[in-house]
Amino acid sequence: MEARGGFRYTAPDGTPIALSYIANENGFQPTGAHLPTPPPIPPAIQRALAYIAANPNPRYQQYDDGRF
């Protein structure tokens, strides 16, 4: 199941606001120019994440639920 929609209005300061959305198995996903977005991931962090993904530590690959 999926729902799509959107709406437009003018904010009290006169800014036009347009929002569109999709709601599906991934949840509610709004989009609009007025919505905040996260900053880009710095290149050094991207490289570190790629390295970690390519070289997993076998020590952390075993499931441990913390029970003794």
PDB file of N, CA and C in Angstrom, residues 7-61:
ATOM      1  N   PHE A   7       0.671  19.507  -0.654  1.00  0.00           N
ATOM      2  CA  PHE A   7      -0.117  20.720  -0.485  1.00  0.00           C
ATOM      3  C   PHE A   7       0.803  21.924  -0.552  1.00  0.00           C
ATOM      4  N   ARG A   8       0.189  23.099  -0.746  1.00  0.00           N
ATOM      5  CA  ARG A   8       0.912  24.367  -0.825  1.00  0.00           C
ATOM      6  C   ARG A   8       0.198  25.388   0.034  1.00  0.00           C
ATOM      7  N   TYR A   9       0.979  26.293   0.611  1.00  0.00           N
ATOM      8  CA  TYR A   9       0.401  27.417   1.344  1.00  0.00           C
ATOM      9  C   TYR A   9       1.446  28.517   1.455  1.00  0.00           C
ATOM     10  N   THR A  10       1.023  29.672   1.909  1.00  0.00           N
ATOM     11  CA  THR A  10       1.931  30.788   2.129  1.00  0.00           C
ATOM     12  C   THR A  10       2.125  30.959   3.627  1.00  0.00           C
ATOM     13  N   ALA A  11       3.372  30.937   4.058  1.00  0.00           N
ATOM     14  CA  ALA A  11       3.702  31.096   5.476  1.00  0.00           C
ATOM     15  C   ALA A  11       3.394  32.533   5.909  1.00  0.00           C
ATOM     16  N   PRO A  12       3.246  32.760   7.216  1.00  0.00           N
ATOM     17  CA  PRO A  12       2.953  34.113   7.706  1.00  0.00           C
ATOM     18  C   PRO A  12       3.960  35.177   7.247  1.00  0.00           C
ATOM     19  N   ASP A  13       5.208  34.772   6.992  1.00  0.00           N
ATOM     20  CA  ASP A  13       6.204  35.747   6.534  1.00  0.00           C
ATOM     21  C   ASP A  13       6.175  35.957   5.025  1.00  0.00           C
ATOM     22  N   GLY A  14       5.230  35.305   4.337  1.00  0.00           N
ATOM     23  CA  GLY A  14       5.086  35.457   2.893  1.00  0.00           C
ATOM     24  C   GLY A  14       5.817  34.420   2.072  1.00  0.00           C
ATOM     25  N   THR A  15       6.521  33.518   2.710  1.00  0.00           N
ATOM     26  CA  THR A  15       7.259  32.470   2.009  1.00  0.00           C
ATOM     27  C   THR A  15       6.301  31.415   1.474  1.00  0.00           C
ATOM     28  N   PRO A  16       6.379  31.112   0.165  1.00  0.00           N
ATOM     29  CA  PRO A  16       5.540  30.029  -0.352  1.00  0.00           C
ATOM     30  C   PRO A  16       6.097  28.677   0.109  1.00  0.00           C
ATOM     31  N   ILE A  17       5.234  27.842   0.606  1.00  0.00           N
ATOM     32  CA  ILE A  17       5.612  26.519   1.100  1.00  0.00           C
ATOM     33  C   ILE A  17       4.916  25.472   0.233  1.00  0.00           C
ATOM     34  N   ALA A  18       5.690  24.526  -0.277  1.00  0.00           N
ATOM     35  CA  ALA A  18       5.145  23.405  -1.042  1.00  0.00           C
ATOM     36  C   ALA A  18       5.711  22.128  -0.441  1.00  0.00           C
ATOM     37  N   LEU A  19       4.842  21.210  -0.106  1.00  0.00           N
ATOM     38  CA  LEU A  19       5.263  19.951   0.491  1.00  0.00           C
ATOM     39  C   LEU A  19       4.615  18.815  -0.279  1.00  0.00           C
ATOM     40  N   SER A  20       5.413  17.832  -0.633  1.00  0.00           N
ATOM     41  CA  SER A  20       4.878  16.607  -1.219  1.00  0.00           C
ATOM     42  C   SER A  20       5.330  15.459  -0.333  1.00  0.00           C
ATOM     43  N   TYR A  21       4.620  14.363  -0.410  1.00  0.00           N
ATOM     44  CA  TYR A  21       4.971  13.239   0.453  1.00  0.00           C
ATOM     45  C   TYR A  21       4.605  11.921  -0.202  1.00  0.00           C
ATOM     46  N   ILE A  22       5.231  10.901   0.313  1.00  0.00           N
ATOM     47  CA  ILE A  22       4.900   9.524  -0.012  1.00  0.00           C
ATOM     48  C   ILE A  22       4.902   8.774   1.314  1.00  0.00           C
ATOM     49  N   ALA A  23       3.955   7.895   1.478  1.00  0.00           N
ATOM     50  CA  ALA A  23       3.886   7.049   2.674  1.00  0.00           C
ATOM     51  C   ALA A  23       3.738   5.614   2.192  1.00  0.00           C
ATOM     52  N   ASN A  24       4.667   4.770   2.599  1.00  0.00           N
ATOM     53  CA  ASN A  24       4.638   3.368   2.187  1.00  0.00           C
ATOM     54  C   ASN A  24       5.312   2.519   3.263  1.00  0.00           C
ATOM     55  N   GLU A  25       5.821   1.372   2.881  1.00  0.00           N
ATOM     56  CA  GLU A  25       6.448   0.485   3.863  1.00  0.00           C
ATOM     57  C   GLU A  25       7.676   1.119   4.511  1.00  0.00           C
ATOM     58  N   ASN A  26       8.206   2.172   3.918  1.00  0.00           N
ATOM     59  CA  ASN A  26       9.357   2.878   4.487  1.00  0.00           C
ATOM     60  C   ASN A  26       8.952   4.053   5.361  1.00  0.00           C
ATOM     61  N   GLY A  27       7.663   4.205   5.622  1.00  0.00           N
ATOM     62  CA  GLY A  27       7.186   5.281   6.481  1.00  0.00           C
ATOM     63  C   GLY A  27       6.780   6.521   5.708  1.00  0.00           C
ATOM     64  N   PHE A  28       6.539   7.592   6.445  1.00  0.00           N
ATOM     65  CA  PHE A  28       6.144   8.881   5.879  1.00  0.00           C
ATOM     66  C   PHE A  28       7.399   9.625   5.454  1.00  0.00           C
ATOM     67  N   GLN A  29       7.450  10.038   4.177  1.00  0.00           N
ATOM     68  CA  GLN A  29       8.640  10.678   3.627  1.00  0.00           C
ATOM     69  C   GLN A  29       8.258  12.005   2.974  1.00  0.00           C
ATOM     70  N   PRO A  30       8.290  13.091   3.737  1.00  0.00           N
ATOM     71  CA  PRO A  30       7.962  14.394   3.165  1.00  0.00           C
ATOM     72  C   PRO A  30       9.157  14.990   2.419  1.00  0.00           C
ATOM     73  N   THR A  31       8.879  15.799   1.406  1.00  0.00           N
ATOM     74  CA  THR A  31       9.922  16.538   0.705  1.00  0.00           C
ATOM     75  C   THR A  31       9.442  17.964   0.480  1.00  0.00           C
ATOM     76  N   GLY A  32      10.352  18.882   0.570  1.00  0.00           N
ATOM     77  CA  GLY A  32      10.044  20.288   0.340  1.00  0.00           C
ATOM     78  C   GLY A  32      11.293  21.120   0.553  1.00  0.00           C
ATOM     79  N   ALA A  33      11.406  22.220  -0.183  1.00  0.00           N
ATOM     80  CA  ALA A  33      12.594  23.064  -0.091  1.00  0.00           C
ATOM     81  C   ALA A  33      12.743  23.694   1.288  1.00  0.00           C
ATOM     82  N   HIS A  34      11.665  23.801   2.032  1.00  0.00           N
ATOM     83  CA  HIS A  34      11.709  24.440   3.347  1.00  0.00           C
ATOM     84  C   HIS A  34      12.154  23.491   4.463  1.00  0.00           C
ATOM     85  N   LEU A  35      12.212  22.208   4.182  1.00  0.00           N
ATOM     86  CA  LEU A  35      12.586  21.227   5.206  1.00  0.00           C
ATOM     87  C   LEU A  35      14.104  21.189   5.383  1.00  0.00           C
ATOM     88  N   PRO A  36      14.576  21.073   6.615  1.00  0.00           N
ATOM     89  CA  PRO A  36      16.027  21.008   6.831  1.00  0.00           C
ATOM     90  C   PRO A  36      16.599  19.703   6.294  1.00  0.00           C
ATOM     91  N   THR A  37      17.836  19.755   5.888  1.00  0.00           N
ATOM     92  CA  THR A  37      18.529  18.564   5.403  1.00  0.00           C
ATOM     93  C   THR A  37      19.835  18.423   6.179  1.00  0.00           C
ATOM     94  N   PRO A  38      20.315  17.204   6.330  1.00  0.00           N
ATOM     95  CA  PRO A  38      21.575  17.021   7.055  1.00  0.00           C
ATOM     96  C   PRO A  38      22.743  17.552   6.230  1.00  0.00           C
ATOM     97  N   PRO A  39      23.818  17.941   6.880  1.00  0.00           N
ATOM     98  CA  PRO A  39      24.994  18.391   6.130  1.00  0.00           C
ATOM     99  C   PRO A  39      25.621  17.208   5.402  1.00  0.00           C
ATOM    100  N   PRO A  40      26.392  17.474   4.352  1.00  0.00           N
ATOM    101  CA  PRO A  40      27.048  16.371   3.645  1.00  0.00           C
ATOM    102  C   PRO A  40      28.062  15.673   4.554  1.00  0.00           C
ATOM    103  N   ILE A  41      28.265  14.388   4.300  1.00  0.00           N
ATOM    104  CA  ILE A  41      29.247  13.618   5.074  1.00  0.00           C
ATOM    105  C   ILE A  41      30.639  13.978   4.553  1.00  0.00           C
ATOM    106  N   PRO A  42      31.544  14.388   5.437  1.00  0.00           N
ATOM    107  CA  PRO A  42      32.900  14.756   4.998  1.00  0.00           C
ATOM    108  C   PRO A  42      33.595  13.577   4.309  1.00  0.00           C
ATOM    109  N   PRO A  43      34.442  13.866   3.307  1.00  0.00           N
ATOM    110  CA  PRO A  43      35.126  12.794   2.570  1.00  0.00           C
ATOM    111  C   PRO A  43      35.892  11.827   3.467  1.00  0.00           C
ATOM    112  N   ALA A  44      36.548  12.309   4.511  1.00  0.00           N
ATOM    113  CA  ALA A  44      37.313  11.416   5.395  1.00  0.00           C
ATOM    114  C   ALA A  44      36.388  10.421   6.088  1.00  0.00           C
ATOM    115  N   ILE A  45      35.215  10.868   6.481  1.00  0.00           N
ATOM    116  CA  ILE A  45      34.247   9.971   7.125  1.00  0.00           C
ATOM    117  C   ILE A  45      33.708   8.979   6.102  1.00  0.00           C
ATOM    118  N   GLN A  46      33.453   9.429   4.873  1.00  0.00           N
ATOM    119  CA  GLN A  46      32.987   8.519   3.825  1.00  0.00           C
ATOM    120  C   GLN A  46      34.011   7.420   3.577  1.00  0.00           C
ATOM    121  N   ARG A  47      35.288   7.802   3.526  1.00  0.00           N
ATOM    122  CA  ARG A  47      36.340   6.794   3.323  1.00  0.00           C
ATOM    123  C   ARG A  47      36.400   5.821   4.493  1.00  0.00           C
ATOM    124  N   ALA A  48      36.262   6.328   5.709  1.00  0.00           N
ATOM    125  CA  ALA A  48      36.294   5.457   6.889  1.00  0.00           C
ATOM    126  C   ALA A  48      35.126   4.482   6.869  1.00  0.00           C
ATOM    127  N   LEU A  49      33.943   4.958   6.521  1.00  0.00           N
ATOM    128  CA  LEU A  49      32.776   4.072   6.462  1.00  0.00           C
ATOM    129  C   LEU A  49      32.943   3.013   5.376  1.00  0.00           C
ATOM    130  N   ALA A  50      33.502   3.405   4.233  1.00  0.00           N
ATOM    131  CA  ALA A  50      33.744   2.440   3.156  1.00  0.00           C
ATOM    132  C   ALA A  50      34.759   1.390   3.602  1.00  0.00           C
ATOM    133  N   TYR A  51      35.801   1.809   4.315  1.00  0.00           N
ATOM    134  CA  TYR A  51      36.809   0.872   4.811  1.00  0.00           C
ATOM    135  C   TYR A  51      36.189  -0.114   5.799  1.00  0.00           C
ATOM    136  N   ILE A  52      35.392   0.395   6.716  1.00  0.00           N
ATOM    137  CA  ILE A  52      34.751  -0.468   7.714  1.00  0.00           C
ATOM    138  C   ILE A  52      33.831  -1.477   7.034  1.00  0.00           C
ATOM    139  N   ALA A  53      33.079  -1.026   6.027  1.00  0.00           N
ATOM    140  CA  ALA A  53      32.172  -1.933   5.316  1.00  0.00           C
ATOM    141  C   ALA A  53      32.946  -3.006   4.555  1.00  0.00           C
ATOM    142  N   ALA A  54      34.101  -2.635   3.994  1.00  0.00           N
ATOM    143  CA  ALA A  54      34.893  -3.583   3.206  1.00  0.00           C
ATOM    144  C   ALA A  54      35.747  -4.508   4.070  1.00  0.00           C
ATOM    145  N   ASN A  55      36.009  -4.117   5.317  1.00  0.00           N
ATOM    146  CA  ASN A  55      36.882  -4.892   6.201  1.00  0.00           C
ATOM    147  C   ASN A  55      36.227  -5.110   7.561  1.00  0.00           C
ATOM    148  N   PRO A  56      35.157  -5.886   7.605  1.00  0.00           N
ATOM    149  CA  PRO A  56      34.488  -6.086   8.896  1.00  0.00           C
ATOM    150  C   PRO A  56      35.390  -6.822   9.885  1.00  0.00           C
ATOM    151  N   ASN A  57      35.273  -6.461  11.135  1.00  0.00           N
ATOM    152  CA  ASN A  57      36.050  -7.091  12.196  1.00  0.00           C
ATOM    153  C   ASN A  57      35.350  -8.392  12.586  1.00  0.00           C
ATOM    154  N   PRO A  58      36.004  -9.554  12.406  1.00  0.00           N
ATOM    155  CA  PRO A  58      35.353 -10.830  12.718  1.00  0.00           C
ATOM    156  C   PRO A  58      34.921 -10.929  14.179  1.00  0.00           C
ATOM    157  N   ARG A  59      35.595 -10.203  15.042  1.00  0.00           N
ATOM    158  CA  ARG A  59      35.243 -10.230  16.464  1.00  0.00           C
ATOM    159  C   ARG A  59      33.798  -9.776  16.687  1.00  0.00           C
ATOM    160  N   TYR A  60      33.326  -8.872  15.851  1.00  0.00           N
ATOM    161  CA  TYR A  60      31.983  -8.328  16.029  1.00  0.00           C
ATOM    162  C   TYR A  60      30.942  -8.996  15.129  1.00  0.00           C
ATOM    163  N   GLN A  61      31.314 -10.070  14.454  1.00  0.00           N
ATOM    164  CA  GLN A  61      30.386 -10.740  13.553  1.00  0.00           C
ATOM    165  C   GLN A  61      29.562 -11.817  14.248  1.00  0.00           C
TER     166      GLN A  61
END
